Tab-separated table of C-alpha atoms and ligand atoms in Angstrom:
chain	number	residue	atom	x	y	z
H	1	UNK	CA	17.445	-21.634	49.688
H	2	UNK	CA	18.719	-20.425	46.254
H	3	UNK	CA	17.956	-21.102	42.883
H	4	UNK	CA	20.703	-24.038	41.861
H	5	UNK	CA	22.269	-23.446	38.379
H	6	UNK	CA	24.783	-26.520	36.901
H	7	UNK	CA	27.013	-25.582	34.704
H	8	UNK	CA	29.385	-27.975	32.779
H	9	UNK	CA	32.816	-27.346	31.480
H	10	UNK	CA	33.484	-29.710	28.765
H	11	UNK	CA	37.003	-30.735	28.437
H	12	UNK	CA	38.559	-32.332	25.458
H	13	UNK	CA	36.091	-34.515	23.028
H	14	UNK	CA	33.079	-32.335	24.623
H	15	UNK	CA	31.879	-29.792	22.664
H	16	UNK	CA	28.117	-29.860	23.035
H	17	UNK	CA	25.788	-31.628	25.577
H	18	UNK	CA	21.996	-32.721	24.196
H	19	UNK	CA	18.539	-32.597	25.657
H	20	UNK	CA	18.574	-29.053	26.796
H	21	UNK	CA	15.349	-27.171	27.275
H	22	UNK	CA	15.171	-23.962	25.363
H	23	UNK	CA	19.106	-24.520	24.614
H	24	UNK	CA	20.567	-21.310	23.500
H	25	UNK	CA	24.276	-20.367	22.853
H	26	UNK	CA	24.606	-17.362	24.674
H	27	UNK	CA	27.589	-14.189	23.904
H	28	UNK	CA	28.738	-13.142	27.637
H	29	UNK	CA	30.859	-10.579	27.551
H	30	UNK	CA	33.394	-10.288	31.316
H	31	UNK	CA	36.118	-7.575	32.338
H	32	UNK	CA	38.569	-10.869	31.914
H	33	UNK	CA	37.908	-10.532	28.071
H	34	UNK	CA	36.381	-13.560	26.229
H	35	UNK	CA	35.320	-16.872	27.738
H	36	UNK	CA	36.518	-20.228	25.739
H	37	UNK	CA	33.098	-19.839	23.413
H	38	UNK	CA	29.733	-18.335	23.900
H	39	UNK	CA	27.906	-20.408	26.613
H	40	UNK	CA	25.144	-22.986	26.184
H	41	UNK	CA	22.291	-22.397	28.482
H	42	UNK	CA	19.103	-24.007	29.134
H	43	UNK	CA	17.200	-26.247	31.302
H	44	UNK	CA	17.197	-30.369	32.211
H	45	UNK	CA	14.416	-31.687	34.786
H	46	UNK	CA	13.569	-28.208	35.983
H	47	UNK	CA	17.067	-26.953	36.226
H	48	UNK	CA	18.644	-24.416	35.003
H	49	UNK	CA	21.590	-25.313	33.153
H	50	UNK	CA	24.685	-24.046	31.122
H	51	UNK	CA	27.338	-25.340	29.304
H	52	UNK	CA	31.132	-23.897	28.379
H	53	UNK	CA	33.694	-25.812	26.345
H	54	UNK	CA	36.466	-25.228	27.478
H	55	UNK	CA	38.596	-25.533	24.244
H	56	UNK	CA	35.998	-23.888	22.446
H	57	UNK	CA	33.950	-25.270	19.730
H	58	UNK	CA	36.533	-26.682	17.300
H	59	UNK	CA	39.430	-27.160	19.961
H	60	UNK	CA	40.464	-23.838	19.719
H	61	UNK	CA	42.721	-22.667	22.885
H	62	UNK	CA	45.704	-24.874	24.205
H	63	UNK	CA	45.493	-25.582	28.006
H	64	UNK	CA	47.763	-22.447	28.893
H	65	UNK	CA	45.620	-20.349	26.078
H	66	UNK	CA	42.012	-20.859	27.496
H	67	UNK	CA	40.953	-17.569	29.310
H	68	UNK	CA	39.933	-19.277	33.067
H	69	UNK	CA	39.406	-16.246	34.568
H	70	UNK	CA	36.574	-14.906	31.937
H	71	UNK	CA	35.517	-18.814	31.840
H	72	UNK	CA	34.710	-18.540	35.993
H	73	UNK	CA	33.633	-14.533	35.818
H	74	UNK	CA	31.461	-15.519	32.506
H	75	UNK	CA	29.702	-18.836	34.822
H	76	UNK	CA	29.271	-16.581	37.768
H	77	UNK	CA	27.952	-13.661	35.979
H	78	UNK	CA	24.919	-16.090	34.415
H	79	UNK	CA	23.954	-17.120	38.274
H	80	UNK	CA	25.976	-20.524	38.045
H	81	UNK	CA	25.676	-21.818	41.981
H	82	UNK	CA	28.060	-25.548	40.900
H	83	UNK	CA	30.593	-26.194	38.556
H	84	UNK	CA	31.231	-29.389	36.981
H	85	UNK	CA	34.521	-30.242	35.021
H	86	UNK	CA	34.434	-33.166	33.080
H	87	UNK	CA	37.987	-33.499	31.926
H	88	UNK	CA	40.370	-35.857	29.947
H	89	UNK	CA	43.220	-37.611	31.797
H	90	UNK	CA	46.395	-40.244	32.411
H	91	UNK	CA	46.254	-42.742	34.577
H	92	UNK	CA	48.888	-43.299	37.406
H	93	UNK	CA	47.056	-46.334	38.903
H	94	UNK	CA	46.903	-49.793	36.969
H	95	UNK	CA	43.451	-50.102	38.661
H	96	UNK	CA	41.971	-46.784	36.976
H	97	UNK	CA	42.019	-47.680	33.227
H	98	UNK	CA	40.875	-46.232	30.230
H	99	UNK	CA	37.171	-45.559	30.224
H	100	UNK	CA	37.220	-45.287	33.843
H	101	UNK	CA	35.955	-41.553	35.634
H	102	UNK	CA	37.594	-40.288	38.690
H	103	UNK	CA	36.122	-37.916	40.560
H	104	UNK	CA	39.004	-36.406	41.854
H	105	UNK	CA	39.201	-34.342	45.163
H	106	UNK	CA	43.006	-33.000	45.614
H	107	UNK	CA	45.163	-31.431	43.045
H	108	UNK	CA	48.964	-30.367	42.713
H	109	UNK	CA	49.562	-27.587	40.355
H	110	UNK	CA	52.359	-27.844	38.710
H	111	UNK	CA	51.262	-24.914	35.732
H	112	UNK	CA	53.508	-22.183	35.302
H	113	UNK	CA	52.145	-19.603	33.152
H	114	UNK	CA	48.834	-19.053	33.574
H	115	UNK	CA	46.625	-15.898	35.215
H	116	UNK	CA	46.071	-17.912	38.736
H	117	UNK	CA	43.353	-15.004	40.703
H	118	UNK	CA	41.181	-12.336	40.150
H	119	UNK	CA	42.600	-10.682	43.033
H	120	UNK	CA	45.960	-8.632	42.823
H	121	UNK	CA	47.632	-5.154	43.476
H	122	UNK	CA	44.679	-3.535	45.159
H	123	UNK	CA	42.368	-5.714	46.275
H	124	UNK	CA	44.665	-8.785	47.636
H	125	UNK	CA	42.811	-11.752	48.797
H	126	UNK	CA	43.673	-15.324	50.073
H	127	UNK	CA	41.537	-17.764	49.765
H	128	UNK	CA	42.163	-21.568	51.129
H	129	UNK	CA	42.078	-24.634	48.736
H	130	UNK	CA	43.025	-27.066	51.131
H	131	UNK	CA	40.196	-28.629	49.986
H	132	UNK	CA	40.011	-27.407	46.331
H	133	UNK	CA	36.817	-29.249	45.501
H	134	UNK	CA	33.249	-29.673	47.072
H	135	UNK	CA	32.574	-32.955	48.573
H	136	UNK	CA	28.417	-32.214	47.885
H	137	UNK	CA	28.947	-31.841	44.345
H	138	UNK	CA	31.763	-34.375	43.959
H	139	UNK	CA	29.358	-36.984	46.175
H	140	UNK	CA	26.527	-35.564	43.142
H	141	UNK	CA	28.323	-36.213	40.374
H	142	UNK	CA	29.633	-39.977	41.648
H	143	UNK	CA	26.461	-40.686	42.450
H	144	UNK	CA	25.020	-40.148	39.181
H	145	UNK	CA	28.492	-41.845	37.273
H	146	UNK	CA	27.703	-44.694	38.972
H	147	UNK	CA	23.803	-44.447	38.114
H	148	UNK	CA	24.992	-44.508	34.921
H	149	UNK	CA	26.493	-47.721	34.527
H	150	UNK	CA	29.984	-45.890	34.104
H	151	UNK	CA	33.269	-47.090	35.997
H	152	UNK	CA	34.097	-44.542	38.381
H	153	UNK	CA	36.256	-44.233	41.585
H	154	UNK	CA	35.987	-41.304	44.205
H	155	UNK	CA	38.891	-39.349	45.322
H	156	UNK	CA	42.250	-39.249	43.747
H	157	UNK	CA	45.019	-36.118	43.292
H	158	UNK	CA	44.655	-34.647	39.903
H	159	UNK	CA	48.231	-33.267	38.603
H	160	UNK	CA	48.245	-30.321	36.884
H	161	UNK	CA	50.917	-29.486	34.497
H	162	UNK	CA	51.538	-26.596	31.832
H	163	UNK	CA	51.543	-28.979	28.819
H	164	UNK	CA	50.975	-28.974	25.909
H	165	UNK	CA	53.563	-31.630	25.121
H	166	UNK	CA	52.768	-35.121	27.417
H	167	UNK	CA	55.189	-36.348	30.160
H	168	UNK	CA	58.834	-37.766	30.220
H	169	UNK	CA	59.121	-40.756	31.633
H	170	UNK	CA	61.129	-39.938	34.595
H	171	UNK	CA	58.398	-37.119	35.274
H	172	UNK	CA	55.760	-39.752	35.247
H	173	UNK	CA	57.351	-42.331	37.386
H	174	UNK	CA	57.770	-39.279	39.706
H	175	UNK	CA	54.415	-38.137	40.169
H	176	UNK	CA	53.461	-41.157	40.591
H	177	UNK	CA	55.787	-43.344	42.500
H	178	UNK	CA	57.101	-40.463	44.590
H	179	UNK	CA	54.519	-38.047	44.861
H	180	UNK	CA	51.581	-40.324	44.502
H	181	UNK	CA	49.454	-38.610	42.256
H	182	UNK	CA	46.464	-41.079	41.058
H	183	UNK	CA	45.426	-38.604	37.575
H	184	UNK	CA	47.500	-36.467	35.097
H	185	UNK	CA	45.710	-33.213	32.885
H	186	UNK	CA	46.524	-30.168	31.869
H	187	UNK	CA	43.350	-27.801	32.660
H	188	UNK	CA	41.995	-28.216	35.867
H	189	UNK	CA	43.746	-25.975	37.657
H	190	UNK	CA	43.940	-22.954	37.837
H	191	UNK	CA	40.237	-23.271	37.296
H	192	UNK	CA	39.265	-25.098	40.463
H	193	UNK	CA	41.098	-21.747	42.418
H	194	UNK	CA	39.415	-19.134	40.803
H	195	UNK	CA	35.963	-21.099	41.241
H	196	UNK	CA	36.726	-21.108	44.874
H	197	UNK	CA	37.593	-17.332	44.568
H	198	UNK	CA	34.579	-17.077	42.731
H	199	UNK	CA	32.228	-18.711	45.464
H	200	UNK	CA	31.519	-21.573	43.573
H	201	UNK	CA	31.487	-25.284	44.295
H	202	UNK	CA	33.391	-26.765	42.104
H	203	UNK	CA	33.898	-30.592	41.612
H	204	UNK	CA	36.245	-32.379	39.120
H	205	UNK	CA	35.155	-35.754	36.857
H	206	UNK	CA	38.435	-37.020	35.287
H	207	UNK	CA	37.520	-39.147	32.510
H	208	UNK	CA	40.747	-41.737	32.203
H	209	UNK	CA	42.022	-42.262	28.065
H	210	UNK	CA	45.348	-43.488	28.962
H	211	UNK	CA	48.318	-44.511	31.177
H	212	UNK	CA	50.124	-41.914	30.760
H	213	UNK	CA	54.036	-42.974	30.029
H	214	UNK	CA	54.920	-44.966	33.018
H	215	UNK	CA	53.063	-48.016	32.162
H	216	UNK	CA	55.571	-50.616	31.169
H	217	UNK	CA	52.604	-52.980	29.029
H	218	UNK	CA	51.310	-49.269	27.418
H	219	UNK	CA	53.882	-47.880	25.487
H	220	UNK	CA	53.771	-43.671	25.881
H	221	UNK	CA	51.179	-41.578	25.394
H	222	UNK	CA	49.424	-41.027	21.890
H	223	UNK	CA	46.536	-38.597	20.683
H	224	UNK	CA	44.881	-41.214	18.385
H	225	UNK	CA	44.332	-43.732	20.779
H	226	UNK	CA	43.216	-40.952	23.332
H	227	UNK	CA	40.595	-39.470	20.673
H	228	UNK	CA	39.104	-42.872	20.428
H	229	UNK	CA	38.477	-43.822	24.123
H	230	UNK	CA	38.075	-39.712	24.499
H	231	UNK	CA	34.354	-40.530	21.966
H	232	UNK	CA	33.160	-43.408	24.092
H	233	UNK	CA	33.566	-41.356	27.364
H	234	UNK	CA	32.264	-38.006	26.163
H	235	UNK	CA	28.746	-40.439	25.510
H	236	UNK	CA	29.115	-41.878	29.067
H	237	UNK	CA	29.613	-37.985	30.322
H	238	UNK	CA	26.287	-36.696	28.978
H	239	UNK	CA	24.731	-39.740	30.460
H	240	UNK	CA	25.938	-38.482	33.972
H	241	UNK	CA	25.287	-34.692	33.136
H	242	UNK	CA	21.455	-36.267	32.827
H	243	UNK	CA	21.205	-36.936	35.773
H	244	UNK	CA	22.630	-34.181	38.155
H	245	UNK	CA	19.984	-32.061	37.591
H	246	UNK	CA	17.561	-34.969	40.074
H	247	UNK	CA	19.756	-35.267	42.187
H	248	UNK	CA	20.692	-31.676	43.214
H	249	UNK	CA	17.444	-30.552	42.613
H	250	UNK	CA	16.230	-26.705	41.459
H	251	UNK	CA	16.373	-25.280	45.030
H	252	UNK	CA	20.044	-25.141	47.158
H	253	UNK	CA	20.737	-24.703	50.352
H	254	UNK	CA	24.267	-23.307	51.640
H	255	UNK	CA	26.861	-25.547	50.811
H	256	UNK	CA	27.587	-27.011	54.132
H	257	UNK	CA	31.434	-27.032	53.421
H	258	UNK	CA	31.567	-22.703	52.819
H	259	UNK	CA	32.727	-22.915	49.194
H	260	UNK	CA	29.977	-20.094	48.390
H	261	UNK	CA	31.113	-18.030	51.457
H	262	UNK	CA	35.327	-18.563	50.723
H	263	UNK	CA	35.118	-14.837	50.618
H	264	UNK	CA	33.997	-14.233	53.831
H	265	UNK	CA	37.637	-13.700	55.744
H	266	UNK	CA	39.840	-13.563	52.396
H	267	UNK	CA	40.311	-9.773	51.263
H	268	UNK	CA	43.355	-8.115	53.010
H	269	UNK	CA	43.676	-5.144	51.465
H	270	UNK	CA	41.981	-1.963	53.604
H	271	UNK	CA	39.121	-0.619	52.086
H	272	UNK	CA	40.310	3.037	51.212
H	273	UNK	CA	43.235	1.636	49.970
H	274	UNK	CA	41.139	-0.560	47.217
H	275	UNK	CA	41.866	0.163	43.408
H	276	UNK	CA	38.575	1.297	42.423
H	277	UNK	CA	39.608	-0.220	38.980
H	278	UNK	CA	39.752	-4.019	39.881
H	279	UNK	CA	37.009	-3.167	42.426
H	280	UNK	CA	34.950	-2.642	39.230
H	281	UNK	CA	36.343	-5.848	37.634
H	282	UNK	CA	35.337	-7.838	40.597
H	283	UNK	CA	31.726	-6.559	40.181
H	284	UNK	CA	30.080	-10.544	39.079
H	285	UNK	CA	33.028	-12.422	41.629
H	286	UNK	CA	33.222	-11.197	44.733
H	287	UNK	CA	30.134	-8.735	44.656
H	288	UNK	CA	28.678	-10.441	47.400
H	289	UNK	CA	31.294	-9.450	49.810
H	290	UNK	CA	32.323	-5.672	48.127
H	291	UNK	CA	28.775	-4.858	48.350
H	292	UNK	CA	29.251	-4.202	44.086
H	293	UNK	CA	27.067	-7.247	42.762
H	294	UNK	CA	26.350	-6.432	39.137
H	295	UNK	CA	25.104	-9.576	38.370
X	301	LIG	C1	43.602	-34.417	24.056
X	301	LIG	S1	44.790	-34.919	25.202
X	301	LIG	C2	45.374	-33.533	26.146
X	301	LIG	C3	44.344	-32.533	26.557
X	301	LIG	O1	43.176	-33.208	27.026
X	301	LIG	C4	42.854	-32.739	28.312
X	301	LIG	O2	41.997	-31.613	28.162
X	301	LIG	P1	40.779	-31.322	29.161
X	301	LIG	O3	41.352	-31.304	30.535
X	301	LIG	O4	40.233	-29.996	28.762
X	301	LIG	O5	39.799	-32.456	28.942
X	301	LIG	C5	44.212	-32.386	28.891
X	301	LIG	O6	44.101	-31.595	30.048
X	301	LIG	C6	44.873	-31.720	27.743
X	301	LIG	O7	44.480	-30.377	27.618
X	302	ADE	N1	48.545	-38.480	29.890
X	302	ADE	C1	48.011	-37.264	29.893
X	302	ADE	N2	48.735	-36.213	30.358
X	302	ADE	C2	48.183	-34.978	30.384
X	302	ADE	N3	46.956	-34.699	29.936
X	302	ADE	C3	46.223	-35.705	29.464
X	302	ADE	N4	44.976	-35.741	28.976
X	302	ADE	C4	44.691	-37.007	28.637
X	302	ADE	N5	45.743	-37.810	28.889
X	302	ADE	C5	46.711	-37.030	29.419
């Protein structure tokens, strides 16, 4: 068993979660560079906890500006064990509307210019998401959604485009008639790869504020009316994040799907031909497997 620590990545309208023990923003420092915002950590039932936003305090990075990679390193480095996302969304289903969570389980990535790995020239490594989130968690954080009085529906694909501007039409009605994608955002991935690179379980609650722009009854998409069903969900989010914390519990045993061994078979590169460099950078993410842990 190993100590479990939750950590929270608070999308858009999230800035803050309450009712931390000994709460304290913390600087961490990564070879990525800076994460989104120093980190909030703490404790809830016994649990250690932490909490990024991933905009930063303020809404400061756009979705192709927020540093992932120092985000992940920066959650790892603290001894984060399961990574939450609590994200804003579009709908593509009439049946998920706004106010509703998702807790999504498979993801197309349509982003485009974003750092996707921590691996590269010199230490190459392949990873599989075929199954980019951990069904544990994801069962976790339903479980408490749905303790919580809150709308939510488990599974659904999670499209990830660059942003920041919102959808065409046509590219709507594509994604979702033809490729039959159930949620739209703009952040989740690369994130949920480099937490699988990073040995985490990761798990994904999309938080639905609109229909996107297919809807014929729902006009296109619009900020305002997303800020104001983005405030009612961030209060029904920090009601879930309570309860997590009881029902993973302090103590974890290996996650029975291998997210916190996706190492284990993934590095190609031979070991005297290694860049000693990104070796060193790796030091917090895949420590466990180049025998460099400095965390
Ligand atoms: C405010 S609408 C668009 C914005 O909201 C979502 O952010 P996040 O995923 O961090 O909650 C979406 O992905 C866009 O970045
Ligand atoms: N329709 C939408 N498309 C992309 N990101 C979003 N975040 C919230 N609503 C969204």
């Amino acid at each position: 068993m190993t100590e479990t620590m939750i950590a929270v990545i608070g999308g858009s309208g999230i800035y803050e979660i309450d009712g931390l023990e000994d709460a304290t923003w913390r600087t961490v420092e990564t070879p990525w560079g800076a994460p989104s915002d120093q980190i909030l950590t703490g404790a809830l039932g016994g649990v250690k906890m932490a909490f990024l936003p991933r905009h930063g305090r303020g809404h400061v990075h756009s979705p192709t500006t927020v540093p992932y990679r120092a985000n992940i390193d920066a959650l790892k480095r603290l001894g984060v064990t399961d990574v939450i996302s609590v994200s804003a969304c579009g709908s593509f289903r009439e049946e998920y509307a706004p106010g509703d969570f998702v807790v999504v389980d498979q993801f197309i990535d349509r982003t485009f210019a974003r750092e996707k790995s921590f691996f590269g020239t010199g230490c190459v490594a392949h990873v599989s998401v075929a199954h980019p989130t951990c069904p544990r968690l994801g069962a976790a954080c339903f479980e408490a959604a749905r303790e919580a009085g809150i709308t939510v529906h488990r599974g659904g694909t999670y499209l990830a485009m660059e942003g920041p501007q919102f959808s065409s039409v046509a590219e709507s009605k594509m994604y979702r008639e033809g490729w039959g994608c159930d949620v739209i955002g703009m952040t989740n991935m690369p994130e949920a790869k480099l937490a699988r690179e990073a040995e985490l379980c990761y798990a994904s609650v999309a938080m639905v504020t609109d229909y996107d722009s297919w809807h014929p009854d729902h006009g296109t998409v619009d900020v305002t009316e997303i800020i104001r069903v983005l405030t009612g969900n961030a209060d029904k989010a920090r009601a879930m994040v309570r309860l997590l914390p009881g029902l993973l519990g302090a103590d974890r045993a290996p996650c029975p799907h291998g997210c916190d061994r996706a190492l284990d078979f993934a590095i190609m590169t031979a070991p005297d031909k290694r860049d000693p460099a990104l070796l060193a950078k790796l030091d917090a993410v895949a420590g466990r497997v180049l025998g460099n842990a400095g965390h």
